[in-house]
Short mmCIF file of C-alpha atoms and ligand atoms in Angstrom, two decimals:
data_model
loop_
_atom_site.label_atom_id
_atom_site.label_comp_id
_atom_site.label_asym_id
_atom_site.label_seq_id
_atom_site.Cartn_x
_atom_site.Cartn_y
_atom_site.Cartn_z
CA UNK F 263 94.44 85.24 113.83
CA UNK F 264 95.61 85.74 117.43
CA UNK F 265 97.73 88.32 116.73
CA UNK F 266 94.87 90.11 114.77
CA UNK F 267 92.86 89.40 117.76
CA UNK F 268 95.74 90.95 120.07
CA UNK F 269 96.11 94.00 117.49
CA UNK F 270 92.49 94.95 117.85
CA UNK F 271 92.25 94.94 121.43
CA UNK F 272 95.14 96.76 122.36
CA UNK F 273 95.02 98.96 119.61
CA UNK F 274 90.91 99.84 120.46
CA UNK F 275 89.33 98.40 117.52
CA UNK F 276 87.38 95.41 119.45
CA UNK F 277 86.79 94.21 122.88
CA UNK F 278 84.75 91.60 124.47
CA UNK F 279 81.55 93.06 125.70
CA UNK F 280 81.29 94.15 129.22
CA UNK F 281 84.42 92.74 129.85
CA UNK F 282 84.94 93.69 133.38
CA UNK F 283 81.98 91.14 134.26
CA UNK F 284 83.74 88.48 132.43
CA UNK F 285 82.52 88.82 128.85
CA UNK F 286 79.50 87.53 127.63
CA UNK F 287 79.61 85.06 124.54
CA UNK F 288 79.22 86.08 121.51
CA UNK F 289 79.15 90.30 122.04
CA UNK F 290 81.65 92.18 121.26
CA UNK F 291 82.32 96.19 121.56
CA UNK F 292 84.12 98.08 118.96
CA UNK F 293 86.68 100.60 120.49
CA UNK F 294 87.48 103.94 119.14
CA UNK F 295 89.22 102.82 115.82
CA UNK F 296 87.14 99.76 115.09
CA UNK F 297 83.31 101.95 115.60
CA UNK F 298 85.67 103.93 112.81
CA UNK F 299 86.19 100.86 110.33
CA UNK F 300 83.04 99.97 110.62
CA UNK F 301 81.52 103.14 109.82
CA UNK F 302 84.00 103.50 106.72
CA UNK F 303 82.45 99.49 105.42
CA UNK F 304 78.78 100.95 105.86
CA UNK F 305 79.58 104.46 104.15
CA UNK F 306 80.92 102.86 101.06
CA UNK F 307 78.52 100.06 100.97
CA UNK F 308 75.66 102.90 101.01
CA UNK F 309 77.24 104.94 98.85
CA UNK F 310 77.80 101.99 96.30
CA UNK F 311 74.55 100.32 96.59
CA UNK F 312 72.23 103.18 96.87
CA UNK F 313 73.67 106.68 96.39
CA UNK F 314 75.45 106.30 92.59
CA UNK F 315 72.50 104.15 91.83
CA UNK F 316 69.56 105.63 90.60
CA UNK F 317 67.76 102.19 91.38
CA UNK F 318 68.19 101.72 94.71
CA UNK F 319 66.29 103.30 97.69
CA UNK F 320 67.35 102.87 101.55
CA UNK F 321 65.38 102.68 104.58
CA UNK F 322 65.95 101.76 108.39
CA UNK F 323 63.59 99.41 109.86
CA UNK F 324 62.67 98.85 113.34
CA UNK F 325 64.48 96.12 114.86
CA UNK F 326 61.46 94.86 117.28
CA UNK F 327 58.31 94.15 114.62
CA UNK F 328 54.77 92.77 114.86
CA UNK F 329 55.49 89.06 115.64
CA UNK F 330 53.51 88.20 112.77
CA UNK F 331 55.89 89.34 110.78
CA UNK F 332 58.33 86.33 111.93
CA UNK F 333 55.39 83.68 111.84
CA UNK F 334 54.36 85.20 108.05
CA UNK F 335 58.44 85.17 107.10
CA UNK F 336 58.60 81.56 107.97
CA UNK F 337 61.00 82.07 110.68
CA UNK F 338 59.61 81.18 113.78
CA UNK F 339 59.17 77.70 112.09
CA UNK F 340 62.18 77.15 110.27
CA UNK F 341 64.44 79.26 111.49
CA UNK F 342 66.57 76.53 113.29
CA UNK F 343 69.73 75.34 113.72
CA UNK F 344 70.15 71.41 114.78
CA UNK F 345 71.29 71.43 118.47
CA UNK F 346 72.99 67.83 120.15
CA UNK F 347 74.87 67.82 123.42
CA UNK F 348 77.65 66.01 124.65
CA UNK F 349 76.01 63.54 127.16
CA UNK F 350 79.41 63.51 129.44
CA UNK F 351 79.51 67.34 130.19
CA UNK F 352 76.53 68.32 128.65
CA UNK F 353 77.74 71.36 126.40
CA UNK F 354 75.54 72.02 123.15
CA UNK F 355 77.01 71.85 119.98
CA UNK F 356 75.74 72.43 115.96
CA UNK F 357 75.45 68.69 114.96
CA UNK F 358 76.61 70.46 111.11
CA UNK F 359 79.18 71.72 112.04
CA UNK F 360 81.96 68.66 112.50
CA UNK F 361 85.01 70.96 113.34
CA UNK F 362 83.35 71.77 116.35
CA UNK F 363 82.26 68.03 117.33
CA UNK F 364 85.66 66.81 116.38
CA UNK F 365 87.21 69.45 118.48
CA UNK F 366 85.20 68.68 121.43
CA UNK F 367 85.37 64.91 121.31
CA UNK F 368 89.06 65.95 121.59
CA UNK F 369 89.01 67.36 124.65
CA UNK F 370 87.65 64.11 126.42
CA UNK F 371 91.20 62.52 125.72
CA UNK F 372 90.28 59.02 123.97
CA UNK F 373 86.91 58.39 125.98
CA UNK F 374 84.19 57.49 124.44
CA UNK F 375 81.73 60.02 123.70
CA UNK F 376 78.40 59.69 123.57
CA UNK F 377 75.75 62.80 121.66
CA UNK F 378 71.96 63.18 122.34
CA UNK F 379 69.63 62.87 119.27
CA UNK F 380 69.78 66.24 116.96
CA UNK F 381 67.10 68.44 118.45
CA UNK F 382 65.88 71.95 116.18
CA UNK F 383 66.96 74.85 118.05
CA UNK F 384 65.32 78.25 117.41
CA UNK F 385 68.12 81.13 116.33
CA UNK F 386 65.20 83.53 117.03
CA UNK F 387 66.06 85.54 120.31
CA UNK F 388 62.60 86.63 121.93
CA UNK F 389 61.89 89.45 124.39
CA UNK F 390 58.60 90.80 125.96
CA UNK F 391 57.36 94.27 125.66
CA UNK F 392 55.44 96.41 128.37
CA UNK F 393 53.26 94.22 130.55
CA UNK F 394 52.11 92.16 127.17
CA UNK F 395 50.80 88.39 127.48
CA UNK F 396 54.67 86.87 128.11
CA UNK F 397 54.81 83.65 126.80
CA UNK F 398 51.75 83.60 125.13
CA UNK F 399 52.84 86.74 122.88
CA UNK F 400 56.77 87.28 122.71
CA UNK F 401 58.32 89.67 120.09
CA UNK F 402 61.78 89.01 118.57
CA UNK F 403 64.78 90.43 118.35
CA UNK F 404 65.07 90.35 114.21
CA UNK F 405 66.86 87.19 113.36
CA UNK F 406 67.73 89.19 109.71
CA UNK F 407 67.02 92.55 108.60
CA UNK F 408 65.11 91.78 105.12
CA UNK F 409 62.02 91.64 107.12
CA UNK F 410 61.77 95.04 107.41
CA UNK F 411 62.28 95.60 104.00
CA UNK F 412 59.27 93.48 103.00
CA UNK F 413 56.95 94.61 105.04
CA UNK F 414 57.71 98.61 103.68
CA UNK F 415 57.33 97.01 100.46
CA UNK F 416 53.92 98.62 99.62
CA UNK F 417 55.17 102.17 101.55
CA UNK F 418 58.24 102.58 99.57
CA UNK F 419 55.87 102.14 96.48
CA UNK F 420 53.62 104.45 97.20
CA UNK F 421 55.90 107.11 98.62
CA UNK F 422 58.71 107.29 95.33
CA UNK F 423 58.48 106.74 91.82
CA UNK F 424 60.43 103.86 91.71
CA UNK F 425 59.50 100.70 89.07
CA UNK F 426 60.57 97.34 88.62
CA UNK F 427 63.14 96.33 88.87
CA UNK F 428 64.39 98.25 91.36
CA UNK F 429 66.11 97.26 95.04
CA UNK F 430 65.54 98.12 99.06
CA UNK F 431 68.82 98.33 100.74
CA UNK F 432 69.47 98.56 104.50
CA UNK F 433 71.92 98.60 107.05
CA UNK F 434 71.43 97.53 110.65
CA UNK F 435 71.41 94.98 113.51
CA UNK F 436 70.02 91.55 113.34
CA UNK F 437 70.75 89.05 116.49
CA UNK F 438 70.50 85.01 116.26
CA UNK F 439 70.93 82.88 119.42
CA UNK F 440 73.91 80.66 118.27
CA UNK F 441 74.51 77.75 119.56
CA UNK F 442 78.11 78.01 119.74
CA UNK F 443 79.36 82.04 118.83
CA UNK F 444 83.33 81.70 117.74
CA UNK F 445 86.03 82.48 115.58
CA UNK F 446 86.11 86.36 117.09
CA UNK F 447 83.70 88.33 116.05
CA UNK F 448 82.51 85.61 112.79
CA UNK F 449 79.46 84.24 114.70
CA UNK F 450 78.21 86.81 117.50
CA UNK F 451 75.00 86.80 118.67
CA UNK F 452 74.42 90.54 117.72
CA UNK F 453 75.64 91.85 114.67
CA UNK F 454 75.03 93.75 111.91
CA UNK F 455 73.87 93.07 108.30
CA UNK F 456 74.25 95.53 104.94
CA UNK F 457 71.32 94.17 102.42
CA UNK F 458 69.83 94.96 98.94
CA UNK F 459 66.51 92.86 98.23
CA UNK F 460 66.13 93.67 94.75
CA UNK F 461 62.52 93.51 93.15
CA UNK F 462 62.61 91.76 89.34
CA UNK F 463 59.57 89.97 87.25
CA UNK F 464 59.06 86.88 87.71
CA UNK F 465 61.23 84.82 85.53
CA UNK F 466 63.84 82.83 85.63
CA UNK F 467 65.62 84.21 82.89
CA UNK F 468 65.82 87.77 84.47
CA UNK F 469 66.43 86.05 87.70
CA UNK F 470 69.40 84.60 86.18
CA UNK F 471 70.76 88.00 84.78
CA UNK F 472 70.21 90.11 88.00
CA UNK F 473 71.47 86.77 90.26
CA UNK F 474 75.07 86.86 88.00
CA UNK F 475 74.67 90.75 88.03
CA UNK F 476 74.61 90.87 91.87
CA UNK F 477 77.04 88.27 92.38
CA UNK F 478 80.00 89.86 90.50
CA UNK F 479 79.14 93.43 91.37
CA UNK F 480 79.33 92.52 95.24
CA UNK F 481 83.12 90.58 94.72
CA UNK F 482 83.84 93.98 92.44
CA UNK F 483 83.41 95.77 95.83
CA UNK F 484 85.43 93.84 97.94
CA UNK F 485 88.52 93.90 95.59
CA UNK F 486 87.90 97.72 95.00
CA UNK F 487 88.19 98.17 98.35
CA UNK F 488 91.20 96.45 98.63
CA UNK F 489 90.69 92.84 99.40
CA UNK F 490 92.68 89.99 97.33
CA UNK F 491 91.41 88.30 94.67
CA UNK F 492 92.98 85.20 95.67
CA UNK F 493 91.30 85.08 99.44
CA UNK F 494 87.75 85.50 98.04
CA UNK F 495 85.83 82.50 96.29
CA UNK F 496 81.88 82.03 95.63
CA UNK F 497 80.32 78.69 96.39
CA UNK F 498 76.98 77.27 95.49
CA UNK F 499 74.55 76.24 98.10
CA UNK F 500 73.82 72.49 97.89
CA UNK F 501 70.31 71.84 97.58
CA UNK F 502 69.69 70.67 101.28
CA UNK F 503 71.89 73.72 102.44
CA UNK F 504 69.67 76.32 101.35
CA UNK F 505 67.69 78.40 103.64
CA UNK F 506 63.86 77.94 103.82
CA UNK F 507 63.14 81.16 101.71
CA UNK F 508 66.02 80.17 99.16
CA UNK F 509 65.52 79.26 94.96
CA UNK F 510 69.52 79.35 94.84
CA UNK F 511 72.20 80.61 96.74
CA UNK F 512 75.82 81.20 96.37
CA UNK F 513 77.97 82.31 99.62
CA UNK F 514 81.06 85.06 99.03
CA UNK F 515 83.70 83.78 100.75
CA UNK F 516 87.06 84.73 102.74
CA UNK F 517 90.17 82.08 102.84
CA UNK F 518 90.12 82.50 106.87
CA UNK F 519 92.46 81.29 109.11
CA UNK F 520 90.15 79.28 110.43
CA UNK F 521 89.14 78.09 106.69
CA UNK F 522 87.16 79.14 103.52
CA UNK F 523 84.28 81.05 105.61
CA UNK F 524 80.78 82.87 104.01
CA UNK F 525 80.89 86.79 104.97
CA UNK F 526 77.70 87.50 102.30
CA UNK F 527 75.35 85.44 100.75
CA UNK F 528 73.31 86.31 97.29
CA UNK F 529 69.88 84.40 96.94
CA UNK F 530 67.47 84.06 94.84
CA UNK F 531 64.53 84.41 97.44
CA UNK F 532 61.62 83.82 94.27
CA UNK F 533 58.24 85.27 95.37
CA UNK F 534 58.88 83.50 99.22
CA UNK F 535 58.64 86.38 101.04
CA UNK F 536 56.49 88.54 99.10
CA UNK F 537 53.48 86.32 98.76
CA UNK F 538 54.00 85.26 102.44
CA UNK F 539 53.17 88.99 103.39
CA UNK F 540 50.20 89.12 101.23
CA UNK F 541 51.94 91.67 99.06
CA UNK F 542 51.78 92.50 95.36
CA UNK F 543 53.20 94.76 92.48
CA UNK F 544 50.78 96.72 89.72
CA UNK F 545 52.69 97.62 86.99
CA UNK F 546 51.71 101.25 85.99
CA UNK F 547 51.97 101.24 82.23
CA UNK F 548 50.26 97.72 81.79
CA UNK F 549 47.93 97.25 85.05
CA UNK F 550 49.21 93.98 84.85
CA UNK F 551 49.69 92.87 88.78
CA UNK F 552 52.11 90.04 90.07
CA UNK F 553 54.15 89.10 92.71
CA UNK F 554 58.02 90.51 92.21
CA UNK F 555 60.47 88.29 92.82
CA UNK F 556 63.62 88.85 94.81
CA UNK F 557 67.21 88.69 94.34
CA UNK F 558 68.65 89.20 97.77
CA UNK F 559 72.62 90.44 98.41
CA UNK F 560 73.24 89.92 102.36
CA UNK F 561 76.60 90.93 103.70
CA UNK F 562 77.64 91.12 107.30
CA UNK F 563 79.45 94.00 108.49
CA UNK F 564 81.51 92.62 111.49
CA UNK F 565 82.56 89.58 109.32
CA UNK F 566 83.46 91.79 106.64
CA UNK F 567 85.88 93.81 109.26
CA UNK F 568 86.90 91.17 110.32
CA UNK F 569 88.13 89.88 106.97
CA UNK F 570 89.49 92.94 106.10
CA UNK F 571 91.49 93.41 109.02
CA UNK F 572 92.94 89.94 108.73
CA UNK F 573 93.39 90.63 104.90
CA UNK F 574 95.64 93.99 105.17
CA UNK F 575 97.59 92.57 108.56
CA UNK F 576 101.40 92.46 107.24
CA UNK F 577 104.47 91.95 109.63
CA UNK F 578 107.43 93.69 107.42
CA UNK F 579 110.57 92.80 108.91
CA UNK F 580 110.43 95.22 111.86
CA UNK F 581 107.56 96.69 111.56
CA UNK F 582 103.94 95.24 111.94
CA UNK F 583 101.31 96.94 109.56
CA UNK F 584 97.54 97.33 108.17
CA UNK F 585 97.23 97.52 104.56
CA UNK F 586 93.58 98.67 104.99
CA UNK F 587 92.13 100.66 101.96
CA UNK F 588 92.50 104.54 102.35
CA UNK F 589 88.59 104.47 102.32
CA UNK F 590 88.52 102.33 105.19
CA UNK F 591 91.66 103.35 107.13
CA UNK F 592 90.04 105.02 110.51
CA UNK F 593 92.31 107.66 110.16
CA UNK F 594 93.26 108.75 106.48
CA UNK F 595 96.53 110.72 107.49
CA UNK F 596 98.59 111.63 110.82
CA UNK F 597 100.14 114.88 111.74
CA UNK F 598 103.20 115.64 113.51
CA UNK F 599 105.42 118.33 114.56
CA UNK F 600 108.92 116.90 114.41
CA UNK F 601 109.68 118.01 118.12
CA UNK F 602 106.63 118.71 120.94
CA UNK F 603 108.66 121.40 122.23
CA UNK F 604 109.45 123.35 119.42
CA UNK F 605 106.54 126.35 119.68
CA UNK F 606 106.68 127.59 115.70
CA UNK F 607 106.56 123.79 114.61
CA UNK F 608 103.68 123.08 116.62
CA UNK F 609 102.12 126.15 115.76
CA UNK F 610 101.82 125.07 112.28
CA UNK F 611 101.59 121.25 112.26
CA UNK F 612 98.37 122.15 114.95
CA UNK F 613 96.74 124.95 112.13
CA UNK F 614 97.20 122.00 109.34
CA UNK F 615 96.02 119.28 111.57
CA UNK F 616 92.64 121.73 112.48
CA UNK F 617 92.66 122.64 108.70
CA UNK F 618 92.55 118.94 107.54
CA UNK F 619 90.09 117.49 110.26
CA UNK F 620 87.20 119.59 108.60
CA UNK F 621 87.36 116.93 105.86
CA UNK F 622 88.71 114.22 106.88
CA UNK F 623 89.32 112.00 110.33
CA UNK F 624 92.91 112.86 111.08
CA UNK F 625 95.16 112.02 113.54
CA UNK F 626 97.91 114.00 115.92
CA UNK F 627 100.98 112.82 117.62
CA UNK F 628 103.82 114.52 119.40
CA UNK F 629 104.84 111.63 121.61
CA UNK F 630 108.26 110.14 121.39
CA UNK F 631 109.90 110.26 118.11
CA UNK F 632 109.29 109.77 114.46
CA UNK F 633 110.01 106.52 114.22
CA UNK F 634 107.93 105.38 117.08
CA UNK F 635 105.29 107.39 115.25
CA UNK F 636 105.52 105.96 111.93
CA UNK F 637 105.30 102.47 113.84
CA UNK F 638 102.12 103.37 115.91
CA UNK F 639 100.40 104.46 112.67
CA UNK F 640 101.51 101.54 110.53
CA UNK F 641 99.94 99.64 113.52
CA UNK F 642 96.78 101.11 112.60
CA UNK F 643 96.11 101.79 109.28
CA UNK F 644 97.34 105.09 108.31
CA UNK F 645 97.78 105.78 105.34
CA UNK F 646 100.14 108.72 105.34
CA UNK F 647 102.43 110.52 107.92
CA UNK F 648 102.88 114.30 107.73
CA UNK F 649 105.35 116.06 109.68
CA UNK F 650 106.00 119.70 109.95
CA UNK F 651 110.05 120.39 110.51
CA UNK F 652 112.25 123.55 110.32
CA UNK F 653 112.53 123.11 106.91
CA UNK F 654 108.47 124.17 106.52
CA UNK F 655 109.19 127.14 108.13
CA UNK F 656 111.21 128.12 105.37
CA UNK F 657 109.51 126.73 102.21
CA UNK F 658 105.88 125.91 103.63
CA UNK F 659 106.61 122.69 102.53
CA UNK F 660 106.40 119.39 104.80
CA UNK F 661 107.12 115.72 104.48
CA UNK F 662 104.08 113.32 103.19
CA UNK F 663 105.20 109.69 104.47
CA UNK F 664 103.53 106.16 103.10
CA UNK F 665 102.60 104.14 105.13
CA UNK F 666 103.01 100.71 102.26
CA UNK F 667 106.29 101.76 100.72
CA UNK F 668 107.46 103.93 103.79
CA UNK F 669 109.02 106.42 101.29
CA UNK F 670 108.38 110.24 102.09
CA UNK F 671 108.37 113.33 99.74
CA UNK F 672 107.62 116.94 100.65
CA UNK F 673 105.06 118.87 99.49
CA UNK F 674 103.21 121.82 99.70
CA UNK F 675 101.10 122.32 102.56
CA UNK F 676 98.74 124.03 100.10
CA UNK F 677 98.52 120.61 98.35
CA UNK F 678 98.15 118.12 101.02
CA UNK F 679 94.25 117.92 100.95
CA UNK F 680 94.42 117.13 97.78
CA UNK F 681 97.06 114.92 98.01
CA UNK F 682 95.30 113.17 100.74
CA UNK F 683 92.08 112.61 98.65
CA UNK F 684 93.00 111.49 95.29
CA UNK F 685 91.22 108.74 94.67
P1 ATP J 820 76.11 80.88 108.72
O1 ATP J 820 75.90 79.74 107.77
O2 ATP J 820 77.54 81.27 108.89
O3 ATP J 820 75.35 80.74 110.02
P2 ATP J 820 74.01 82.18 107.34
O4 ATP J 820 74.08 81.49 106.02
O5 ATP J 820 72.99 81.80 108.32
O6 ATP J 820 75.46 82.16 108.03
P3 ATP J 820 72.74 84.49 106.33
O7 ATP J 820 71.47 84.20 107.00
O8 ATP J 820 72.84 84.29 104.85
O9 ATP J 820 73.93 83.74 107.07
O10 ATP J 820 73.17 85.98 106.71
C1 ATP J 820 73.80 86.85 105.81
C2 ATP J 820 75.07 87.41 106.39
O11 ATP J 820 74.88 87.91 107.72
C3 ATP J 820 76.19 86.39 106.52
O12 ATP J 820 76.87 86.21 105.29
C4 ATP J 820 77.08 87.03 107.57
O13 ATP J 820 77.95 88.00 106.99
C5 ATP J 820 76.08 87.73 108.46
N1 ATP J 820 75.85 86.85 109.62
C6 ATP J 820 74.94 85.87 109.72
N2 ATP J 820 75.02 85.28 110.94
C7 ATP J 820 76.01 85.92 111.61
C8 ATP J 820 76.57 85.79 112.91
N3 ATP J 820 76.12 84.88 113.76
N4 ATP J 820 77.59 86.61 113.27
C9 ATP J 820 78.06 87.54 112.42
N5 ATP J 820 77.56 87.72 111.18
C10 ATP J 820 76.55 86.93 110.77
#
């Protein structure tokens, strides 16, 4: 994990928000590579979940809504976390989570420590708007993004021709005032969620089919994006571990360093959220009208960089590598003239490098040599090295290097782009 953590920062995939004024807990920045990654998760996930699907429709919420909305969804109520405090040095702790507690007592070397009674903490993080009522009449920061889907519910109906069952999918930034933010970037206090509430009849035997569909087709995803089978598990809510809006639950889980850890949960919301809002569904060929229920997939986008940075890290004898998937690589290829002061070679690996970078997000080096190259890229991600040398002068051909097996062939330049897209 540290050297992960040491990777991204040097590297530019993540920093610790505003840094220079000491950090702040639980934000974190993503540099020039890691705003990349990320992107490259929420592409596919989109493309995935709504774009090869023909029932599946996207929107982007606000992220500041009528409070209402967070009184109606249950969550100004219930949306707690229990909160005790060490009574010798009075830092705040989950009283659930026991690593934590056990950790801490740790720290006070054999005293005895004494906890205040579990209090329930709000995750909600509120702000004020304009010159509104203050306390009286806060708004939130969204504590999840599914709000917004619900309350659209009735817009997205009446704007497209889509019919149960059918799904909402969204990408975007929720925030949660954690008691104690850790692990990284695992538990910030801003981050961002990828979500499909999908709408199905109301019964539990189609609940049942869509819950097992939804489950299996979000592991599919991870492992087709290159994540191992054998790090990924799903678990089962237990009954008192279920979220206020929750029927069922399972968690998709990563085998972290710091232990098996949820990165996307798939519930079985029933009619919670729907009914709450005052919101029903007429079905067009019968006029029969109900309340849809919901089957919910909600993934995290940080965690899931997270885990699939620590996933593809690999040290390989001398070198230190990121097996990321080509999809998710922030660059998908590097360029490189063999020497920087060799005009004709630069010349051409330049016209191949502008030439590729209309597709695709490519990268240029003439620093140092090769080898130093190869080892920065490896570093990274990239998934192939291309260097232009005397012998492409000749032949138009140039070498095409891997980044997993490190073995190179040449090829035609004529044939690199599609060479450098086969999927
Ligand atoms: P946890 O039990 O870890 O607090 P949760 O069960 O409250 O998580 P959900 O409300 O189901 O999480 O949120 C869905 C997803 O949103 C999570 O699987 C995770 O990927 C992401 N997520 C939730 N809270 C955080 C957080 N504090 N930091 C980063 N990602 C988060």
């Amino acid at each position: 994990m540290d050297k992960v953590v040491a990777l991204c920062k040097r590297r530019g995939f993540i920093y610790s928000s505003s840094e220079i004024y000491g950090g702040i807990s639980g934000f974190w920045d993503y540099g020039p590579l890691g705003v990349e990654l990320k992107n490259n998760i929420k592409k596919e996930w989109w493309k995935s979940m709504v774009q090869l699907r023909d029932d599946v429709v996207g929107i982007d919420a606000s992220i500041i809504m009528n409070p209402k909305v967070w009184i109606a969804s249950g969550h100004v109520e219930a949306f707690t976390d229990p909160l005790i405090e060490c009574k010798r040095c009075h830092l705040r702790f989950r009283a659930d989570n026991k690593e934590d507690i056990k950790n801490h007592e740790a720290t006070h070397k054999g005293k005895k420590v004494e906890w205040t009674e579990p209090k329930t903490f709000n995750l909600l993080v509120k702000t004020y708007l304009g010159v509104t009522e203050e306390e009286k009449d806060p708004a939130y920061l969204r504590g999840e993004i599914t709000q917004g889907v619900f309350v659209n519910f009735k817009n997205v109906l009446d704007s497209s021709r889509i019919k149960i069952p059918f799904g909402i999918a969204q990408i975007g930034k929720a925030f949660r005032n954690e008691i104690t933010p850790g692990n990284f970037t695992y538990r910030s206090r801003e981050f961002e969620q990828m979500e499909l509430e999908f709408f199905i009849q109301p019964d539990e035997k189609e609940a049942e089919t869509w819950f097992s569909y939804w489950k299996m087709e979000r592991m599919k995803w991870y492992v087709s994006l290159g994540m191992k089978k054998e790090n990924l598990r799903l678990r089962e809510h237990q009954p008192g571990e279920r979220a206020h809006y929750a029927k069922r639950a399972e968690d998709i889980e990563y085998k972290a360093p710091f232990g098996w850890s949820e990165f996307e949960g798939v519930h079985h919301r029933g009619d919670w959220d729907l009914s709450r809002h005052k919101l029903i569904y007429k079905d067009a060929d019968s006029g029969r009208e109900f309340t849809p229920w919901v089957i919910e997939t909600s993934g995290g986008v940080d965690r899931s960089a997270l885990f699939f940075l620590l996933d593809s890290y690999y040290e390989d004898r001398d070198r230190t590598l990121l097996r990321l998937h080509p999809k998710l690589a922030p660059y998908k290829a590097a360029v490189f003239p063999l020497v920087a002061n060799k005009k004709e070679l630069v010349d051409v690996a330049q016209k191949i490098y502008d030439n590729l970078r209309k597709g695709l997000f490519v990268s240029w080096d003439d620093r140092g040599n090769i080898g130093k190259r190869y080892a920065a890229q490896d570093e990274i991600g990239t998934p192939y090295c291309i260097t232009v040398d005397y012998q492409t002068l000749e032949d138009k051909t140039v070498t095409i290097r891997d980044r997993d097996t490190t073995k190179q062939h040449r090829i035609k330049i004529e044939k690199l782009e599609d060479e450098l897209t086969r999927e």
